[in-house]
Short mmCIF file of N, CA and C in Angstrom, two decimals:
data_model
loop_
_atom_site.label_atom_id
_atom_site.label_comp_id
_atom_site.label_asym_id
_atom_site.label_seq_id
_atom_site.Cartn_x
_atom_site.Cartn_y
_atom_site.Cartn_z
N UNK A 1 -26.74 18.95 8.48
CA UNK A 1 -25.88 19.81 9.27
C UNK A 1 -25.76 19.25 10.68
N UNK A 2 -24.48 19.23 11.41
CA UNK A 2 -24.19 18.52 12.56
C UNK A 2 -24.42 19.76 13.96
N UNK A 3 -25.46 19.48 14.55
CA UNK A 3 -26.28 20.47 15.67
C UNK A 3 -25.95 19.75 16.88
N UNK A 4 -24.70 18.95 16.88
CA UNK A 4 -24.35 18.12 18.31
C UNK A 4 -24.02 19.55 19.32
N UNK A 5 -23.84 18.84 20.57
CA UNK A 5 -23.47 19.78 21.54
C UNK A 5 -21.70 20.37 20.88
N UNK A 6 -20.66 19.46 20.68
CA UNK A 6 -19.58 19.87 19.72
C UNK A 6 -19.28 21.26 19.26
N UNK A 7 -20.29 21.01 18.09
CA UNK A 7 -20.42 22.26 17.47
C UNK A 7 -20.66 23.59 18.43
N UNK A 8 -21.03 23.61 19.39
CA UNK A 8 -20.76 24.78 20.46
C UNK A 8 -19.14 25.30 20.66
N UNK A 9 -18.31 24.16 20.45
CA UNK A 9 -16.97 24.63 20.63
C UNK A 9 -16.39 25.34 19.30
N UNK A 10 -14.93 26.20 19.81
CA UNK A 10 -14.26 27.01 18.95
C UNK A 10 -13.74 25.88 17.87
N UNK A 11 -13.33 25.96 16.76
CA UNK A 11 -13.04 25.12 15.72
C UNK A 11 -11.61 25.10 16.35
N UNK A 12 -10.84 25.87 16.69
CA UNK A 12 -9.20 25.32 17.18
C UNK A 12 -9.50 24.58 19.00
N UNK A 13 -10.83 24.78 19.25
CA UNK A 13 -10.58 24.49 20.77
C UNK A 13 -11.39 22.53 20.35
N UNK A 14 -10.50 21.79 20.90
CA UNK A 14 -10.46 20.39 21.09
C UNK A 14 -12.09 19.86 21.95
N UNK A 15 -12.36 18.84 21.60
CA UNK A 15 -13.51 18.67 22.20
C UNK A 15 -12.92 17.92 23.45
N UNK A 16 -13.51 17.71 24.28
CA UNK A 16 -13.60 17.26 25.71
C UNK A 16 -15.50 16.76 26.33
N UNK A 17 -15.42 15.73 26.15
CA UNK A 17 -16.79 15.15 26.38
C UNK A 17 -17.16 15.51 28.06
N UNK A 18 -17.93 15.78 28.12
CA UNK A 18 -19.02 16.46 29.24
C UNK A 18 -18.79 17.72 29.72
N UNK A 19 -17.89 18.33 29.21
CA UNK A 19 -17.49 19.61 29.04
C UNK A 19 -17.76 20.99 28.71
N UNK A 20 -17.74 22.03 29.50
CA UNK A 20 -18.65 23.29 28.84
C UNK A 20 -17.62 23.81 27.44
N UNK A 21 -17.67 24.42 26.40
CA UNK A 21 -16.63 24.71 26.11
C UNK A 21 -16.15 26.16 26.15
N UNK A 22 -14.23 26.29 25.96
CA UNK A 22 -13.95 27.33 26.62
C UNK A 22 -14.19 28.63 25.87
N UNK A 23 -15.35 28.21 24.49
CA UNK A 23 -14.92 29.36 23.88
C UNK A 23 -16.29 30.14 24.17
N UNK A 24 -16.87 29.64 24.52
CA UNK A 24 -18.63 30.43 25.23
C UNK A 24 -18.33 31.18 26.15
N UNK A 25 -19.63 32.03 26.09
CA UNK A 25 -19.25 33.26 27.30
C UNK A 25 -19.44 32.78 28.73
N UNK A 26 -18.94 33.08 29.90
CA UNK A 26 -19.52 33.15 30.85
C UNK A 26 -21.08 32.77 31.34
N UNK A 27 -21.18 31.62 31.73
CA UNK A 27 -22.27 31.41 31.83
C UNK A 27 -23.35 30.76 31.06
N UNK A 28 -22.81 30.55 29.95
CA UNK A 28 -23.91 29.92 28.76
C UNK A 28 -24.01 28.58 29.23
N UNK A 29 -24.88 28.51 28.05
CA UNK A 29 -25.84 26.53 28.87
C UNK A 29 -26.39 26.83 27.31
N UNK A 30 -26.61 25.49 27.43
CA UNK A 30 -27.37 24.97 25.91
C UNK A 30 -28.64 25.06 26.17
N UNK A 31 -28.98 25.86 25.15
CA UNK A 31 -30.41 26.20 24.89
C UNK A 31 -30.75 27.79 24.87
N UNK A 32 -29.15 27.96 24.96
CA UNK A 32 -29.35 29.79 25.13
C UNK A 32 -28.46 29.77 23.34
N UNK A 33 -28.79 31.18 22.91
CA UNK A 33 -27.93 31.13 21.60
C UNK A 33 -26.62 30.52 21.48
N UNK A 34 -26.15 30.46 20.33
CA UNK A 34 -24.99 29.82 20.26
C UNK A 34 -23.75 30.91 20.32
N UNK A 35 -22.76 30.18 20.89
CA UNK A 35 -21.41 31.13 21.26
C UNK A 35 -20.84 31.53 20.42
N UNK A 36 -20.27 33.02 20.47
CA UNK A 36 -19.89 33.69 19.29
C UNK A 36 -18.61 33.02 18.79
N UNK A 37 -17.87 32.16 19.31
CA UNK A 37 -16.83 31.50 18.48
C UNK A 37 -17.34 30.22 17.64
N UNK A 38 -18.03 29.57 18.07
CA UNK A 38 -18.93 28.53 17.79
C UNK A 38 -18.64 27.81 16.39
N UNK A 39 -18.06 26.72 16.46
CA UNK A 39 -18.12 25.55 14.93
C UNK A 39 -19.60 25.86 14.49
N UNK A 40 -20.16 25.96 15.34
CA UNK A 40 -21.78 26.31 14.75
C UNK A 40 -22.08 27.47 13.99
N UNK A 41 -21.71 28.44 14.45
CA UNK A 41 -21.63 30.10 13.70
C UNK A 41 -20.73 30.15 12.28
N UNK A 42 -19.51 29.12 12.44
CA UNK A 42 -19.00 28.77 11.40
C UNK A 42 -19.42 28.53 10.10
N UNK A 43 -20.14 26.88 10.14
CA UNK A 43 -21.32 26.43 9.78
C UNK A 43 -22.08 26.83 9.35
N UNK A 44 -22.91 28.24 10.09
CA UNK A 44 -23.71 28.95 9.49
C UNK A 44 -23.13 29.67 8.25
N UNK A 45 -21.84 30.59 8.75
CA UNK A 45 -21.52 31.38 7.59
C UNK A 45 -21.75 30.61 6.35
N UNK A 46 -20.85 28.90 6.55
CA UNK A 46 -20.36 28.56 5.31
C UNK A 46 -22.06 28.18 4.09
N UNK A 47 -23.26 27.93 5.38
CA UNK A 47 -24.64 27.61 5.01
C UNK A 47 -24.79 28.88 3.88
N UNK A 48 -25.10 29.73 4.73
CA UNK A 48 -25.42 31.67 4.19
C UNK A 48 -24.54 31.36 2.30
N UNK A 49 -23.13 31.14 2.44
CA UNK A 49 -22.50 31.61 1.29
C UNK A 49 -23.01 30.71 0.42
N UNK A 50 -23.21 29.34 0.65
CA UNK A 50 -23.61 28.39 -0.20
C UNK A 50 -25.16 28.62 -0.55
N UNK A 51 -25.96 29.20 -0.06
CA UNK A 51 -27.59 29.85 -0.32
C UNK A 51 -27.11 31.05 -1.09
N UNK A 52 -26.10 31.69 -0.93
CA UNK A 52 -26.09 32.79 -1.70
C UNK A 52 -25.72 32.06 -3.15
N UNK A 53 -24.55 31.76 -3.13
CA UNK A 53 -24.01 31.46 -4.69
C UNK A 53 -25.36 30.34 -5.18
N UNK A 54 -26.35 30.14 -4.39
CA UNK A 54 -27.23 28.93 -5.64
C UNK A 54 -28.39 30.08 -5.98
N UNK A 55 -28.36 31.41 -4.74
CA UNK A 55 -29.25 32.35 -5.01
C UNK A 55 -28.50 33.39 -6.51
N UNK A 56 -27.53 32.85 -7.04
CA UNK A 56 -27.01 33.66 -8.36
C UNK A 56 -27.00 33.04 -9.45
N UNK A 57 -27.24 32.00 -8.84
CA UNK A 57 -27.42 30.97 -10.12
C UNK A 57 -28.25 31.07 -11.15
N UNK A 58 -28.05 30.66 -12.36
CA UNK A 58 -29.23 30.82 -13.33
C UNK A 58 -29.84 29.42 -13.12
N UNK A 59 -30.17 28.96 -12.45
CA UNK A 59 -31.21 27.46 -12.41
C UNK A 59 -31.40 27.48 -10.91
N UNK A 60 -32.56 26.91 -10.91
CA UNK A 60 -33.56 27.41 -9.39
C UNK A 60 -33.25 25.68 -9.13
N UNK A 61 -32.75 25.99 -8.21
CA UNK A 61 -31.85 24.55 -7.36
C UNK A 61 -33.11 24.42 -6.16
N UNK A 62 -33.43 22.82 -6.08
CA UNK A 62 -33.89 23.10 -4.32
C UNK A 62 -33.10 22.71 -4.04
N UNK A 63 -33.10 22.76 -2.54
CA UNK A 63 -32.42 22.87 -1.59
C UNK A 63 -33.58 21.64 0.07
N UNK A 64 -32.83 21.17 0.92
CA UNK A 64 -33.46 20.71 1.93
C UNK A 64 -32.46 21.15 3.06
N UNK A 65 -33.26 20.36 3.82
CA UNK A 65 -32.36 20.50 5.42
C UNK A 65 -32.62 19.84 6.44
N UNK A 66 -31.65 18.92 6.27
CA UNK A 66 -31.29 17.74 7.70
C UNK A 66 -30.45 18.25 8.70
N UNK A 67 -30.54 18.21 9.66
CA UNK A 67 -30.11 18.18 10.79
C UNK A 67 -29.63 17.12 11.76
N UNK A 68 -28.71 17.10 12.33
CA UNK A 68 -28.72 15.90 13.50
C UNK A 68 -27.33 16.12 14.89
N UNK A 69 -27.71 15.71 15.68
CA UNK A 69 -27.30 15.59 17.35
C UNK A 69 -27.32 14.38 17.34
N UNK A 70 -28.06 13.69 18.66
CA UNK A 70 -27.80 12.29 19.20
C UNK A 70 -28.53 11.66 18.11
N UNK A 71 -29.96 12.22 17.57
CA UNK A 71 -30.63 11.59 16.07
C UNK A 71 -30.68 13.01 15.33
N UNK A 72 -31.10 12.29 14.09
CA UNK A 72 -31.26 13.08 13.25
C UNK A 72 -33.19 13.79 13.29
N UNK A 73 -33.03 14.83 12.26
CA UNK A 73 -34.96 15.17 11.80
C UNK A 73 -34.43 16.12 10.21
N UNK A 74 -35.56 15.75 9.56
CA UNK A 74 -35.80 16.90 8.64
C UNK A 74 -36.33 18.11 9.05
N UNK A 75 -35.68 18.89 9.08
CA UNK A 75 -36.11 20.35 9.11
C UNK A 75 -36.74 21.18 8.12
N UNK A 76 -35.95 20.70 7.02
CA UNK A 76 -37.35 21.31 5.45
C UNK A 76 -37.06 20.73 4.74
N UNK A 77 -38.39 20.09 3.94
CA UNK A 77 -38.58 19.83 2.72
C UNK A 77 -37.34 20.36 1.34
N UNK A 78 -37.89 19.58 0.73
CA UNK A 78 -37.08 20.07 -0.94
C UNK A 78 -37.81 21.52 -1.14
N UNK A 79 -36.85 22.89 -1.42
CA UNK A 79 -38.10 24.04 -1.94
C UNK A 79 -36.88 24.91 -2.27
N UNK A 80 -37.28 25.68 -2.97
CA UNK A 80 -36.47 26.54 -3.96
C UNK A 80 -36.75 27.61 -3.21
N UNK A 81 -37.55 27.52 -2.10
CA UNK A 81 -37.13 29.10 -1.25
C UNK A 81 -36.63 29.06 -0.08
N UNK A 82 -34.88 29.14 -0.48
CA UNK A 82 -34.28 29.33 0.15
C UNK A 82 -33.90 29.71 1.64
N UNK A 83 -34.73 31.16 1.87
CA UNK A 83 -35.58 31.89 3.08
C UNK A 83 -36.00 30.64 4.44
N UNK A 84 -36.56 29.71 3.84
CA UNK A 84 -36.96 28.78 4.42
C UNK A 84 -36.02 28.21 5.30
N UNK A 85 -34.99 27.73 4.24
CA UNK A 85 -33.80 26.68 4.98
C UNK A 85 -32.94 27.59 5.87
N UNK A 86 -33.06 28.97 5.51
CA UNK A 86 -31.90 29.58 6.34
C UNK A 86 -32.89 29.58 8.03
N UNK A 87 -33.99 29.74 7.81
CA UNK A 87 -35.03 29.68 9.29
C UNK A 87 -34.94 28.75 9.87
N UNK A 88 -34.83 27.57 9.11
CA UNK A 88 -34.27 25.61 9.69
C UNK A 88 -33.10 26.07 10.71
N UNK A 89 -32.37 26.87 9.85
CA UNK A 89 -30.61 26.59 10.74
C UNK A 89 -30.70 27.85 11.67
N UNK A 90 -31.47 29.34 11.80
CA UNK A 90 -31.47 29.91 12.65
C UNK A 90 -32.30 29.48 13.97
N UNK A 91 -32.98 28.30 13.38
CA UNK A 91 -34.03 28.01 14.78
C UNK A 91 -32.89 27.66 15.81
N UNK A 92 -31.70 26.68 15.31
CA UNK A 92 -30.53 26.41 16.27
C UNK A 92 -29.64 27.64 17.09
N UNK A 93 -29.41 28.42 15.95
CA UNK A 93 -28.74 29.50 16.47
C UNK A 93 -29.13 30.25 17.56
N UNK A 94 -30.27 30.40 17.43
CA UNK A 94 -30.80 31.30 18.83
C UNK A 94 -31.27 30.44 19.94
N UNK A 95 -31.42 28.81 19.86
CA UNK A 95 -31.80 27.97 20.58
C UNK A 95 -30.76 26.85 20.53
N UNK A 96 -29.39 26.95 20.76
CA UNK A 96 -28.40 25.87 20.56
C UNK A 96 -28.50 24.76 21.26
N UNK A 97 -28.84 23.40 20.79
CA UNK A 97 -28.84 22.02 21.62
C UNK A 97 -27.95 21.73 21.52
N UNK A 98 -27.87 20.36 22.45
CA UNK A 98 -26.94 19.60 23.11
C UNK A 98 -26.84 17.91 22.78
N UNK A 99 -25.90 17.51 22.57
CA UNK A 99 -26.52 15.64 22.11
C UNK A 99 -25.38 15.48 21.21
N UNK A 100 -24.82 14.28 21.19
CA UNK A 100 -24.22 13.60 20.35
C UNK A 100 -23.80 13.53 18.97
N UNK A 101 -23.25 13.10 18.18
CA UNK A 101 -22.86 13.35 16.66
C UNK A 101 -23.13 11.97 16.03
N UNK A 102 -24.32 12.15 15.39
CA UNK A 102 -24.60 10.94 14.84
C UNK A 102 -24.62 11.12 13.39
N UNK A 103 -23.25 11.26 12.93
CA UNK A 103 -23.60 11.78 11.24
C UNK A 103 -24.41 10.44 10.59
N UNK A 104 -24.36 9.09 10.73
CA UNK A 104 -24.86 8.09 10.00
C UNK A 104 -26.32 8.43 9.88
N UNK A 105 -27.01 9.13 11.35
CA UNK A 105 -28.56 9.29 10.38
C UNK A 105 -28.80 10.15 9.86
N UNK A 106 -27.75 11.41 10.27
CA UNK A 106 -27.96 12.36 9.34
C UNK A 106 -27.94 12.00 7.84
N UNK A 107 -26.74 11.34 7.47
CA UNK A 107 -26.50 10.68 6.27
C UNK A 107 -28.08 9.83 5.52
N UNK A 108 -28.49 9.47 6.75
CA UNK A 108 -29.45 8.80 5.65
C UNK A 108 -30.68 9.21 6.12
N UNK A 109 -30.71 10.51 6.84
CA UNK A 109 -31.75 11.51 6.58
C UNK A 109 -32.10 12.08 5.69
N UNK A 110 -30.23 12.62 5.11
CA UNK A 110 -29.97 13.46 4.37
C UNK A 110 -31.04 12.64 2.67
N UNK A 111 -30.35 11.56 2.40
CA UNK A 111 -30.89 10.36 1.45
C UNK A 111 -32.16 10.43 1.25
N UNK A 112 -32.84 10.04 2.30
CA UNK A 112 -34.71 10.54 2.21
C UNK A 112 -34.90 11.70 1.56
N UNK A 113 -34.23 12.82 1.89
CA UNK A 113 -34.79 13.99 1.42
C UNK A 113 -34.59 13.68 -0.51
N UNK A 114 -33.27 13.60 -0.43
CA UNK A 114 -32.23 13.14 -1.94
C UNK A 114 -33.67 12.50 -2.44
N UNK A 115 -34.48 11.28 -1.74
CA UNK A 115 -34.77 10.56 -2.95
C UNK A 115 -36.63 11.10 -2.99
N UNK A 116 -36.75 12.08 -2.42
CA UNK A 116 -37.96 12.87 -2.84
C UNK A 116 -38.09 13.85 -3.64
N UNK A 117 -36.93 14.59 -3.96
CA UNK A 117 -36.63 15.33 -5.15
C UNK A 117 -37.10 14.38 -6.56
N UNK A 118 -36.36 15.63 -7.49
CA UNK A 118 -36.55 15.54 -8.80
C UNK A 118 -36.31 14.22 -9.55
N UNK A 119 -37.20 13.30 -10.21
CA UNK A 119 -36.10 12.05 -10.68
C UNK A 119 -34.99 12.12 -11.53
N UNK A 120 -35.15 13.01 -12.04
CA UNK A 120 -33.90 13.30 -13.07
C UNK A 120 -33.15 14.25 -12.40
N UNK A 121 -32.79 14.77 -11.40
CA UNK A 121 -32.38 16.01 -10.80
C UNK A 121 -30.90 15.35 -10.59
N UNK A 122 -29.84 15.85 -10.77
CA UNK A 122 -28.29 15.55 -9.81
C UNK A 122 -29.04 15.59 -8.40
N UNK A 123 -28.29 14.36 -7.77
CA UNK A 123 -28.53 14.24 -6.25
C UNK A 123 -27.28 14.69 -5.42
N UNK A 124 -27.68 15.77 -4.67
CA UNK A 124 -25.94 16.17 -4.17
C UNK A 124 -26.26 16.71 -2.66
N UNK A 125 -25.20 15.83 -1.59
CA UNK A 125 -25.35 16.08 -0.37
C UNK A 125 -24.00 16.38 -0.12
N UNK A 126 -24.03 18.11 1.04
CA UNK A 126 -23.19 18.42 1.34
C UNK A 126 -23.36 18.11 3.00
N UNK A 127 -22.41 17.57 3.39
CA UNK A 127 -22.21 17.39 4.98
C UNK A 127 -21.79 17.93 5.89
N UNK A 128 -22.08 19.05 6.80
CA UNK A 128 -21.46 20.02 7.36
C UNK A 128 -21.00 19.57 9.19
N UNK A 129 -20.09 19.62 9.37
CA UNK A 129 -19.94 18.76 10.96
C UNK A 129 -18.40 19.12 11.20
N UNK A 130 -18.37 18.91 12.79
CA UNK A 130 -16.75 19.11 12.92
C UNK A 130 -16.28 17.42 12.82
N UNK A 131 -16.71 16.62 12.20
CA UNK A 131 -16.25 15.53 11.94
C UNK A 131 -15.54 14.80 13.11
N UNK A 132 -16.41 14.64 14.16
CA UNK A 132 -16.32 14.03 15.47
C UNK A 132 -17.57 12.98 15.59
N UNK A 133 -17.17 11.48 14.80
CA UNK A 133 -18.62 10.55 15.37
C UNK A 133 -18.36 10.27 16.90
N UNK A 134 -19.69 10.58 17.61
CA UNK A 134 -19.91 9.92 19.07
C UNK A 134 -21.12 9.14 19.29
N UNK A 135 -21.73 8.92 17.70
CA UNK A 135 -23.15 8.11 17.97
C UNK A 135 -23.22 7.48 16.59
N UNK A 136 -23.87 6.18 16.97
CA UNK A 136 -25.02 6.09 15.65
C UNK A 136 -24.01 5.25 14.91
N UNK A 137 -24.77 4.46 13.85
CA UNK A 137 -23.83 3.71 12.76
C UNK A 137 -22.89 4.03 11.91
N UNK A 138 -22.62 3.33 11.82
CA UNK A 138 -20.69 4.09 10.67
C UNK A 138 -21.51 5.10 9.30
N UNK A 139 -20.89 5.92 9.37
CA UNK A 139 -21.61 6.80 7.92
C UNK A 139 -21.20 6.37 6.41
N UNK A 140 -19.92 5.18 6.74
CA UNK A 140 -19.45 5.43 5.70
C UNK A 140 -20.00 3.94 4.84
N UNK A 141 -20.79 3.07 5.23
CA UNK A 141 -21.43 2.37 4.37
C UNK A 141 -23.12 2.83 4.44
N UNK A 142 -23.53 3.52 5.06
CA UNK A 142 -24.39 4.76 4.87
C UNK A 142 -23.93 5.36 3.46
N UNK A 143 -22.71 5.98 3.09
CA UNK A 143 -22.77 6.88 1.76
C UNK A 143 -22.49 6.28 0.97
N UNK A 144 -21.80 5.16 0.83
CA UNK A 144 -21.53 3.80 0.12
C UNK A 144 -22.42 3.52 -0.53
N UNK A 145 -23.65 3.30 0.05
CA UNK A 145 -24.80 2.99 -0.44
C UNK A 145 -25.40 3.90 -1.38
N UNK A 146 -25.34 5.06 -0.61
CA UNK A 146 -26.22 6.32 -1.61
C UNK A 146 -25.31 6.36 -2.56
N UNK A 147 -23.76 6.38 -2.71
CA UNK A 147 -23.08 6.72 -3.50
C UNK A 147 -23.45 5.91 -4.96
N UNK A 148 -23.79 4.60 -4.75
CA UNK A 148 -24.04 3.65 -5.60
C UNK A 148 -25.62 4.09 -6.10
N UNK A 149 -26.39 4.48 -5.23
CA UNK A 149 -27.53 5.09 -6.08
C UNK A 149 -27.45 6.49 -6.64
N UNK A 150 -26.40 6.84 -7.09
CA UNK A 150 -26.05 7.82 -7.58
C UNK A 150 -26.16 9.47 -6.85
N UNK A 151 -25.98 9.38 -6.10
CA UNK A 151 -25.85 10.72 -4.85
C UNK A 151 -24.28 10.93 -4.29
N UNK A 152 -24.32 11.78 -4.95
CA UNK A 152 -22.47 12.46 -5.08
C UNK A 152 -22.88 13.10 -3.34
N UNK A 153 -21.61 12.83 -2.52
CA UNK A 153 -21.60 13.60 -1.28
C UNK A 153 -20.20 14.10 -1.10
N UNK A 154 -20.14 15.84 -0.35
CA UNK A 154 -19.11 16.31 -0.27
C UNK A 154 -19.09 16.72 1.39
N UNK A 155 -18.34 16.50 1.82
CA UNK A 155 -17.77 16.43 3.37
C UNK A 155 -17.19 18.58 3.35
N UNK A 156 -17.91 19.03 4.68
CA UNK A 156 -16.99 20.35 5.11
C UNK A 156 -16.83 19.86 7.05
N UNK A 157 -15.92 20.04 7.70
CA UNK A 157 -15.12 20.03 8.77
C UNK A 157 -15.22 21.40 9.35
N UNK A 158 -15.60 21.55 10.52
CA UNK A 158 -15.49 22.44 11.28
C UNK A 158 -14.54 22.35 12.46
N UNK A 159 -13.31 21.61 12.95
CA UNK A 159 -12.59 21.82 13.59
C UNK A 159 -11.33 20.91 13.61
N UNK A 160 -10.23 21.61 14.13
CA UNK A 160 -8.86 21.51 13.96
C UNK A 160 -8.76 19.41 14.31
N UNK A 161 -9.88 18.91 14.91
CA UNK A 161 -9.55 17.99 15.61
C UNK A 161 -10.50 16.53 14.75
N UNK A 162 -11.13 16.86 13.71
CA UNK A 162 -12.21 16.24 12.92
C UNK A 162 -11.22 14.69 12.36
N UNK A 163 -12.00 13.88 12.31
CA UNK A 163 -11.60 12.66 11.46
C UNK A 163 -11.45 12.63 10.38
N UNK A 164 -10.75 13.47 9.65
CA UNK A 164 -10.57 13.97 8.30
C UNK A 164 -10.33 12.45 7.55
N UNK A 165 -10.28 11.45 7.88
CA UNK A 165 -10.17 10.04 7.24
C UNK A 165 -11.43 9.06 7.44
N UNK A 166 -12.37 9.62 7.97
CA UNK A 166 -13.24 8.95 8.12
C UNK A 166 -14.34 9.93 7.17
N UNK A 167 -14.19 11.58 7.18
CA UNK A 167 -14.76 11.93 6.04
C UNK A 167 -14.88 11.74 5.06
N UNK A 168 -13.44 11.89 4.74
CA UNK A 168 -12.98 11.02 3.69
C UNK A 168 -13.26 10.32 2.85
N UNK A 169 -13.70 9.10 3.75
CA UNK A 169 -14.28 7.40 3.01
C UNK A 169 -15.53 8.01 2.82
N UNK A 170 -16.13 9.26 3.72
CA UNK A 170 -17.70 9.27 3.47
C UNK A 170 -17.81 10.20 1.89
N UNK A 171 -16.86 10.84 1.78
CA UNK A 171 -16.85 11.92 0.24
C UNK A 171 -16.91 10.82 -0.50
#
């Protein structure tokens, strides 16, 4: 999941580098919760619905959670309790950082986690970001790679202004 400073902005409001953005309240600064218009709050919802529908599932899916800004970190392990990963992505919400969009390590953050799972398990990474690179190596021979070790990846966009062609090559 993409936790750049970015993601603070409204999904129709354009990024502008060093910029507060206009869709935060009065006064916010990074490191205070995240703004109620927020690509980030977005993000979350779309997190929440996707934990729900694997929480209806008849097969107990794990689940992990990468994160990344200027670098990437694992935030949780592979674990089938769910509860967990949603605590990964609220630690941001109430504590929103600031930093760069480096989907490439996320990408092959994301991969580490992929190749500690199940050996026989489908490997499947979903990428959540307003699809703005400002750091870090190209993602897309990053997924190239995983793609060839068999790890299906699906791209979601959080704003009007994303590189929808550079996702793209990464799906």
């Amino acid at each position: 999941l993409d936790r750049s400073g970015s993601m603070a902005y409204a999904a129709d409001e354009p990024f502008i580098a060093w910029a507060f953005p206009k869709a935060s309240p009065p006064g916010w600064n990074f490191g205070q919760p995240a703004p109620p218009r927020s690509r980030w709050l977005d993000l979350v919802t779309a997190s929440n619905r996707f934990l729900s529908y694997l929480e209806q599932s008849f097969v107990d899916e794990n689940v992990a959670l990468a994160t990344y800004g200027t670098t990437a970190t694992i935030d949780r392990g592979m674990s089938k309790n769910y509860l967990t990963i949603r605590e990964g992505i609220n630690a941001y919400t109430q504590k929103f950082p600031t930093g760069s969009t480096n989907i490439g390590d996320g990408i092959t953050k994301g991969g580490t986690l992929l190749a500690s799972g199940r050996t026989f398990a489908s490997k499947v990474m979903v990428v959540m970001t307003d699809g703005i690179r400002t750091a870090g190596p190209d993602p897309v021979p990053i997924a190239t790679t995983l793609g060839k070790q068999g790890v299906i990846i699906y791209t979601v966009t959080f704003s009007n202004d994303a590189d929808k062609t550079l996702m793209g090559k990464v799906a």
